[in-house]
Amino acid sequence: MPRATKKKETKAPEPAMYMEIFAALRMLEKERGIPVDYMVDKIKQALVNAYRKDREDHRQVPAENVIVDLTDHSMSVRQQYTVVEELEDTAMEMTLDQARNFDSAAQIGGTVYVPVDIARFGRIAAQTAKQVIIQGIREAERGAVYESYSSKTQELLTGTVLRINPQNHDMMIRIGTENGEHSDALLRASEQIPGEEYAEGDHIRVYVVDVHKASRGPMVAVSRTHPNVVRRLFELEVPEIASGLVEIRNIAREPGSRSKMAVRAMEENIDPVGACVGPRGGRVSAIVNELHGEKMDIVVWSEDLCQYVAAALAPAEVVSVTMVPGQKACRVVVPDEQLSLAIGKEGQNARLAARLTSCKIDIRPASQAVAQEQAEEELEEIAEELVEEFPEESAQA
């Protein structure tokens, strides 16, 4: 006859266990900045879910019907029941006679709180607390990294190329901050400067366009083609821009080819273009080298749109600029030999000038402008002669 075995009883968790849990939570708060209250709420939530899954009758109980009290000396779990006359749901309801075993003042329609046997719950509590702490650390760290990189939006950061997709040429870049934190950033092929080539392990400067949360941490979208790449590079190279003595008003850019930047001095004795170019062109040369040969045109911004347009068409010389009445458009006259320079290769110079000034530009050579003026003068003379010859018809018209 087999020997009868005595079922091993589960001991209630010792108070020391709760003290150890809270000691660990306080250490996390000190070292990682994760609030103790945040972690306690996570543990309570996990214990509620553990109890709901561990019920002997396997009945579903709403989370709000389970109350967990957790301190550094004790833990209690209670379930809320509704007092009814006729019992329909034993998982959530209790008769008046049953209820008064727990609360002598219980009434029909009221609620009572029944303690859960915590003895069998001790091991589950310890395991759950451990899992929740680990998960909470990961979530909090991801949140801290997300906040760190969110504050870096619209900034220029240096990263290392991790891998390059051979199919679409998208690049994954590891970028870091001064706090030692790092994250992966995606530099899509469309955000790369045409003609640039990088290999895994190369260092690269990128502009942070956006940061969004992902399951494995924050995903950072970066760019090399954004106009603000030029802006941030000049802020790094030109002290007058960094200090606010020179202001960048606008930038028009065709990445890898040419950029135009309008600047103005905030004080009269400062040459804004000279400050950006630097001694012997050293400042602008450093930026051109960073952008692998992208040409830079730096012009002076002006409130006078005609003057601004003339400057924006540099390096071409401009004879005159005339605004078109009622429109944000102008007619520009340049010397015949300067026409191709004003328009630029494939219209690039005129296109960038129009984007920089937000003005539609019609460029004409001086010879054509003179011929048109002569033609207009001849038409005016003919009109005057007709008025003199047929005064009555002119008056009726």
Short mmCIF file of C-alpha atoms in Angstrom, two decimals, residues 12-362:
data_model
loop_
_atom_site.label_atom_id
_atom_site.label_comp_id
_atom_site.label_asym_id
_atom_site.label_seq_id
_atom_site.Cartn_x
_atom_site.Cartn_y
_atom_site.Cartn_z
CA ALA A 12 3.18 33.24 3.50
CA PRO A 13 5.88 35.59 2.23
CA GLU A 14 8.11 37.01 4.91
CA PRO A 15 8.06 40.78 5.55
CA ALA A 16 11.77 40.80 4.67
CA MET A 17 10.85 39.99 1.08
CA TYR A 18 8.81 43.20 0.77
CA MET A 19 11.62 45.19 2.34
CA GLU A 20 14.02 43.79 -0.26
CA ILE A 21 11.62 44.68 -3.07
CA PHE A 22 11.30 48.28 -1.87
CA ALA A 23 15.04 48.54 -1.28
CA ALA A 24 15.58 47.49 -4.90
CA LEU A 25 12.97 50.01 -6.07
CA ARG A 26 14.62 52.85 -4.16
CA MET A 27 17.98 51.90 -5.66
CA LEU A 28 16.41 52.03 -9.13
CA GLU A 29 14.99 55.46 -8.40
CA LYS A 30 18.42 56.68 -7.28
CA GLU A 31 20.44 55.18 -10.14
CA ARG A 32 17.98 55.24 -13.06
CA GLY A 33 15.52 57.95 -12.04
CA ILE A 34 12.55 55.53 -12.10
CA PRO A 35 10.02 56.66 -9.42
CA VAL A 36 9.19 54.11 -6.70
CA ASP A 37 5.46 54.90 -7.01
CA TYR A 38 5.60 54.13 -10.73
CA MET A 39 7.11 50.71 -10.11
CA VAL A 40 4.72 49.95 -7.22
CA ASP A 41 1.76 50.66 -9.48
CA LYS A 42 3.25 48.32 -12.09
CA ILE A 43 3.70 45.56 -9.49
CA LYS A 44 0.14 45.97 -8.21
CA GLN A 45 -1.22 45.77 -11.73
CA ALA A 46 0.80 42.60 -12.39
CA LEU A 47 -0.36 40.98 -9.13
CA VAL A 48 -3.98 41.71 -9.99
CA ASN A 49 -3.52 40.02 -13.36
CA ALA A 50 -1.72 37.08 -11.72
CA TYR A 51 -4.59 36.55 -9.24
CA ARG A 52 -7.21 36.74 -11.98
CA LYS A 53 -5.39 34.04 -13.96
CA ASP A 54 -4.65 31.89 -10.90
CA ARG A 55 -8.22 31.56 -9.59
CA GLU A 56 -9.19 27.97 -8.81
CA ASP A 57 -12.59 28.33 -10.50
CA HIS A 58 -10.95 29.89 -13.59
CA ARG A 59 -13.62 32.59 -13.61
CA GLN A 60 -12.92 35.99 -15.07
CA VAL A 61 -13.01 38.77 -12.50
CA PRO A 62 -12.78 42.45 -13.53
CA ALA A 63 -9.49 44.05 -12.58
CA GLU A 64 -11.27 46.82 -10.70
CA ASN A 65 -12.76 44.17 -8.35
CA VAL A 66 -9.29 43.17 -7.08
CA ILE A 67 -7.49 45.50 -4.67
CA VAL A 68 -3.80 45.12 -3.82
CA ASP A 69 -2.16 46.95 -0.93
CA LEU A 70 1.63 46.78 -1.00
CA THR A 71 4.05 48.38 1.47
CA ASP A 72 7.62 47.67 2.48
CA HIS A 73 6.32 45.56 5.41
CA SER A 74 3.23 43.78 4.12
CA MET A 75 0.99 42.93 1.21
CA SER A 76 -2.73 42.21 1.11
CA VAL A 77 -5.04 41.21 -1.72
CA ARG A 78 -8.80 41.59 -1.49
CA GLN A 79 -11.64 40.92 -3.88
CA GLN A 80 -14.77 43.04 -4.02
CA TYR A 81 -18.15 41.22 -4.02
CA THR A 82 -21.65 42.59 -4.47
CA VAL A 83 -24.24 41.57 -1.86
CA VAL A 84 -27.42 40.14 -3.50
CA GLU A 85 -30.60 38.32 -2.44
CA GLU A 86 -30.35 35.61 -5.09
CA LEU A 87 -26.92 34.37 -6.07
CA GLU A 88 -26.28 34.28 -9.85
CA ASP A 89 -22.53 34.81 -10.25
CA THR A 90 -20.44 33.21 -7.49
CA ALA A 91 -17.29 34.82 -8.83
CA MET A 92 -18.55 38.35 -8.14
CA GLU A 93 -21.64 38.05 -5.92
CA MET A 94 -22.36 36.94 -2.35
CA THR A 95 -25.52 36.40 -0.30
CA LEU A 96 -26.22 38.56 2.74
CA ASP A 97 -25.46 35.70 5.15
CA GLN A 98 -22.11 35.08 3.48
CA ALA A 99 -21.28 38.78 3.38
CA ARG A 100 -21.89 39.26 7.11
CA ASN A 101 -19.17 36.73 7.83
CA PHE A 102 -16.77 39.40 6.54
CA ASP A 103 -18.67 42.58 7.35
CA SER A 104 -21.38 42.61 10.00
CA ALA A 105 -22.82 45.84 8.55
CA ALA A 106 -23.24 44.44 5.03
CA GLN A 107 -26.53 45.23 3.25
CA ILE A 108 -28.25 44.06 0.08
CA GLY A 109 -26.86 46.01 -2.87
CA GLY A 110 -23.70 46.91 -0.98
CA THR A 111 -20.18 45.58 -1.36
CA VAL A 112 -17.83 43.58 0.82
CA TYR A 113 -14.10 42.96 0.50
CA VAL A 114 -12.91 39.39 1.01
CA PRO A 115 -9.22 38.75 1.76
CA VAL A 116 -7.42 36.44 -0.66
CA ASP A 117 -5.32 33.65 0.83
CA ILE A 118 -1.90 35.19 0.43
CA ALA A 119 -0.04 32.04 1.56
CA ARG A 120 -0.30 30.41 -1.86
CA PHE A 121 0.28 33.76 -3.45
CA GLY A 122 3.77 34.36 -2.06
CA ARG A 123 5.87 32.73 -4.78
CA ILE A 124 3.71 34.28 -7.50
CA ALA A 125 4.13 37.68 -5.86
CA ALA A 126 7.91 37.40 -5.78
CA GLN A 127 8.18 36.21 -9.38
CA THR A 128 5.74 38.81 -10.60
CA ALA A 129 7.55 41.60 -8.76
CA LYS A 130 10.84 40.53 -10.34
CA GLN A 131 9.38 40.39 -13.85
CA VAL A 132 7.66 43.73 -13.46
CA ILE A 133 10.82 45.39 -12.16
CA ILE A 134 12.80 44.14 -15.16
CA GLN A 135 10.09 45.21 -17.60
CA GLY A 136 9.66 48.54 -15.82
CA ILE A 137 13.39 49.23 -16.09
CA ARG A 138 13.29 48.57 -19.83
CA GLU A 139 10.24 50.75 -20.37
CA ALA A 140 11.64 53.56 -18.25
CA GLU A 141 14.99 53.44 -20.02
CA ARG A 142 13.31 53.50 -23.42
CA GLY A 143 11.21 56.42 -22.25
CA ALA A 144 14.28 58.28 -21.01
CA VAL A 145 16.10 57.71 -24.29
CA TYR A 146 13.01 58.84 -26.22
CA GLU A 147 12.82 62.05 -24.19
CA SER A 148 16.54 62.61 -24.70
CA TYR A 149 16.29 62.33 -28.48
CA SER A 150 13.01 64.23 -28.67
CA SER A 151 14.91 67.22 -27.27
CA LYS A 152 17.48 66.74 -30.06
CA THR A 153 14.91 67.22 -32.85
CA GLN A 154 16.14 69.78 -35.40
CA GLU A 155 19.70 69.34 -34.20
CA LEU A 156 22.81 68.07 -35.96
CA LEU A 157 24.31 64.87 -34.50
CA THR A 158 27.27 62.68 -35.41
CA GLY A 159 26.72 58.97 -35.90
CA THR A 160 28.33 55.79 -37.17
CA VAL A 161 27.04 53.84 -40.15
CA LEU A 162 25.90 50.43 -38.86
CA ARG A 163 24.61 48.87 -42.06
CA ILE A 164 23.49 49.76 -45.56
CA ASN A 165 20.56 48.05 -47.25
CA PRO A 166 21.94 46.84 -50.62
CA GLN A 167 18.47 46.93 -52.21
CA ASN A 168 17.17 50.41 -51.41
CA HIS A 169 20.41 51.94 -50.00
CA ASP A 170 18.74 53.02 -46.75
CA MET A 171 21.31 53.38 -43.96
CA MET A 172 20.99 52.51 -40.29
CA ILE A 173 23.08 54.84 -38.15
CA ARG A 174 24.04 54.60 -34.48
CA ILE A 175 23.88 58.07 -32.95
CA GLY A 176 24.62 59.14 -29.38
CA THR A 177 24.29 62.10 -27.05
CA GLU A 178 26.61 63.74 -24.55
CA ASN A 179 24.96 61.62 -21.80
CA GLY A 180 26.37 58.44 -23.30
CA GLU A 181 22.95 57.28 -24.54
CA HIS A 182 22.65 55.94 -28.05
CA SER A 183 19.94 54.91 -30.46
CA ASP A 184 19.50 53.75 -34.03
CA ALA A 185 18.55 56.27 -36.69
CA LEU A 186 17.22 55.64 -40.19
CA LEU A 187 18.71 57.63 -43.05
CA ARG A 188 16.59 56.84 -46.08
CA ALA A 189 18.07 56.94 -49.56
CA SER A 190 15.80 59.88 -50.39
CA GLU A 191 17.39 61.84 -47.51
CA GLN A 192 20.96 61.16 -48.66
CA ILE A 193 22.94 63.66 -50.73
CA PRO A 194 23.27 62.43 -54.33
CA GLY A 195 26.78 61.22 -55.06
CA GLU A 196 27.79 60.62 -51.44
CA GLU A 197 29.11 57.16 -50.65
CA TYR A 198 29.58 55.68 -47.19
CA ALA A 199 30.69 52.33 -45.85
CA GLU A 200 29.86 50.55 -42.60
CA GLY A 201 31.82 52.09 -39.75
CA ASP A 202 32.11 55.54 -41.34
CA HIS A 203 31.24 58.62 -39.26
CA ILE A 204 28.48 60.83 -40.61
CA ARG A 205 26.71 64.04 -39.57
CA VAL A 206 22.92 63.95 -39.77
CA TYR A 207 20.03 66.28 -39.00
CA VAL A 208 17.34 64.90 -36.67
CA VAL A 209 14.00 65.37 -38.43
CA ASP A 210 11.68 63.38 -36.17
CA VAL A 211 11.63 60.94 -33.25
CA HIS A 212 8.85 58.40 -32.64
CA LYS A 213 8.40 55.50 -30.22
CA ALA A 214 8.96 51.92 -31.30
CA SER A 215 8.81 48.57 -29.52
CA ARG A 216 12.60 48.33 -29.20
CA GLY A 217 13.16 51.96 -28.31
CA PRO A 218 12.90 55.32 -30.06
CA MET A 219 13.29 55.39 -33.84
CA VAL A 220 15.03 58.51 -35.08
CA ALA A 221 14.48 59.80 -38.62
CA VAL A 222 17.46 61.78 -39.91
CA SER A 223 18.40 63.65 -43.06
CA ARG A 224 21.38 64.99 -44.99
CA THR A 225 19.29 66.88 -47.56
CA HIS A 226 17.20 69.09 -45.25
CA PRO A 227 17.94 72.85 -45.65
CA ASN A 228 18.56 73.07 -41.91
CA VAL A 229 21.66 70.91 -42.35
CA VAL A 230 23.24 74.00 -43.93
CA ARG A 231 21.83 76.22 -41.18
CA ARG A 232 23.24 74.09 -38.35
CA LEU A 233 26.65 73.79 -40.02
CA PHE A 234 26.94 77.58 -40.30
CA GLU A 235 25.85 77.93 -36.67
CA LEU A 236 28.74 75.62 -35.70
CA GLU A 237 31.34 77.32 -37.91
CA VAL A 238 30.36 81.00 -37.60
CA PRO A 239 30.49 82.50 -34.08
CA GLU A 240 28.55 85.57 -35.23
CA ILE A 241 25.60 83.36 -36.19
CA ALA A 242 25.79 81.35 -32.97
CA SER A 243 25.80 84.55 -30.90
CA GLY A 244 22.94 86.17 -32.86
CA LEU A 245 24.99 88.99 -34.41
CA VAL A 246 24.25 87.56 -37.85
CA GLU A 247 20.85 86.07 -38.70
CA ILE A 248 20.12 83.45 -41.35
CA ARG A 249 16.90 84.62 -43.00
CA ASN A 250 16.32 81.87 -45.55
CA ILE A 251 17.94 78.94 -47.31
CA ALA A 252 17.19 77.41 -50.70
CA ARG A 253 18.96 74.16 -51.43
CA GLU A 254 19.46 71.53 -54.09
CA PRO A 255 21.44 68.95 -52.07
CA GLY A 256 24.81 67.95 -53.43
CA SER A 257 24.79 70.68 -56.05
CA ARG A 258 24.15 74.23 -54.81
CA SER A 259 22.64 76.22 -51.96
CA LYS A 260 21.74 79.88 -51.56
CA MET A 261 21.55 81.46 -48.12
CA ALA A 262 20.30 84.95 -47.24
CA VAL A 263 21.78 86.60 -44.14
CA ARG A 264 21.58 89.96 -42.43
CA ALA A 265 23.62 91.69 -39.75
CA MET A 266 21.93 92.67 -36.51
CA GLU A 267 24.50 95.48 -36.02
CA GLU A 268 25.65 98.05 -38.57
CA ASN A 269 29.39 97.44 -38.27
CA ILE A 270 29.19 93.72 -39.18
CA ASP A 271 29.60 92.30 -42.69
CA PRO A 272 27.24 89.29 -42.65
CA VAL A 273 28.59 87.72 -45.84
CA GLY A 274 32.21 88.20 -44.76
CA ALA A 275 31.48 86.62 -41.38
CA CYS A 276 30.02 83.54 -43.06
CA VAL A 277 32.84 83.23 -45.57
CA GLY A 278 35.50 83.64 -42.90
CA PRO A 279 39.18 84.54 -43.17
CA ARG A 280 40.47 83.31 -46.54
CA GLY A 281 37.16 81.52 -46.99
CA GLY A 282 37.97 79.04 -44.24
CA ARG A 283 34.50 78.89 -42.66
CA VAL A 284 32.50 78.31 -45.83
CA SER A 285 35.17 75.91 -47.13
CA ALA A 286 34.72 73.70 -44.07
CA ILE A 287 30.97 73.50 -44.77
CA VAL A 288 31.51 72.82 -48.48
CA ASN A 289 33.88 69.98 -47.55
CA GLU A 290 31.36 68.55 -45.06
CA LEU A 291 28.75 68.50 -47.84
CA HIS A 292 31.22 66.98 -50.32
CA GLY A 293 31.60 69.95 -52.66
CA GLU A 294 28.11 71.48 -52.54
CA LYS A 295 28.49 75.11 -53.70
CA MET A 296 27.38 77.96 -51.43
CA ASP A 297 26.03 81.36 -52.48
CA ILE A 298 25.70 83.74 -49.53
CA VAL A 299 23.76 86.95 -50.16
CA VAL A 300 22.54 89.88 -48.08
CA TRP A 301 18.84 89.83 -47.22
CA SER A 302 16.89 93.05 -47.79
CA GLU A 303 13.39 94.28 -47.03
CA ASP A 304 13.38 95.82 -50.52
CA LEU A 305 12.29 92.85 -52.64
CA CYS A 306 13.83 94.26 -55.82
CA GLN A 307 17.17 94.63 -54.09
CA TYR A 308 16.80 91.17 -52.52
CA VAL A 309 16.08 89.53 -55.89
CA ALA A 310 19.09 91.26 -57.48
CA ALA A 311 21.33 89.93 -54.72
CA ALA A 312 19.80 86.43 -54.91
CA LEU A 313 20.75 86.09 -58.59
CA ALA A 314 24.46 86.31 -57.72
CA PRO A 315 26.97 85.68 -59.14
CA ALA A 316 25.19 87.29 -62.11
CA GLU A 317 25.08 91.09 -62.41
CA VAL A 318 21.65 92.70 -62.63
CA VAL A 319 20.77 95.88 -64.55
CA SER A 320 17.29 96.40 -63.10
CA VAL A 321 14.46 94.70 -61.24
CA THR A 322 10.84 95.78 -61.74
CA MET A 323 7.92 94.43 -59.73
CA VAL A 324 4.80 93.25 -61.58
CA PRO A 325 1.82 95.23 -60.19
CA GLY A 326 -0.54 93.13 -58.04
CA GLN A 327 1.70 90.05 -58.06
CA LYS A 328 4.68 88.71 -56.16
CA ALA A 329 6.63 88.57 -59.38
CA CYS A 330 9.30 90.68 -61.01
CA ARG A 331 11.02 91.31 -64.32
CA VAL A 332 14.80 91.24 -64.18
CA VAL A 333 17.08 92.70 -66.82
CA VAL A 334 20.66 91.47 -67.07
CA PRO A 335 23.48 92.18 -69.54
CA ASP A 336 23.33 89.91 -72.56
CA GLU A 337 26.62 88.22 -71.64
CA GLN A 338 25.27 87.56 -68.11
CA LEU A 339 22.03 85.87 -69.19
CA SER A 340 23.29 82.28 -69.03
CA LEU A 341 24.96 82.98 -65.68
CA ALA A 342 21.76 84.47 -64.24
CA ILE A 343 19.67 81.52 -65.38
CA GLY A 344 22.30 78.94 -64.47
CA LYS A 345 22.78 75.39 -65.67
CA GLU A 346 19.36 73.90 -66.37
CA GLY A 347 17.82 77.00 -64.74
CA GLN A 348 19.30 76.22 -61.31
CA ASN A 349 20.47 79.74 -60.38
CA ALA A 350 17.14 81.36 -61.24
CA ARG A 351 15.21 78.52 -59.59
CA LEU A 352 17.11 78.79 -56.32
CA ALA A 353 16.82 82.60 -56.35
CA ALA A 354 13.06 82.33 -56.79
CA ARG A 355 12.79 79.87 -53.88
CA LEU A 356 15.04 82.00 -51.69
CA THR A 357 13.00 85.18 -52.26
CA SER A 358 9.59 83.49 -52.70
CA CYS A 359 9.17 85.63 -55.80
CA LYS A 360 8.53 84.61 -59.39
CA ILE A 361 11.40 85.88 -61.54
CA ASP A 362 11.29 86.64 -65.29
#
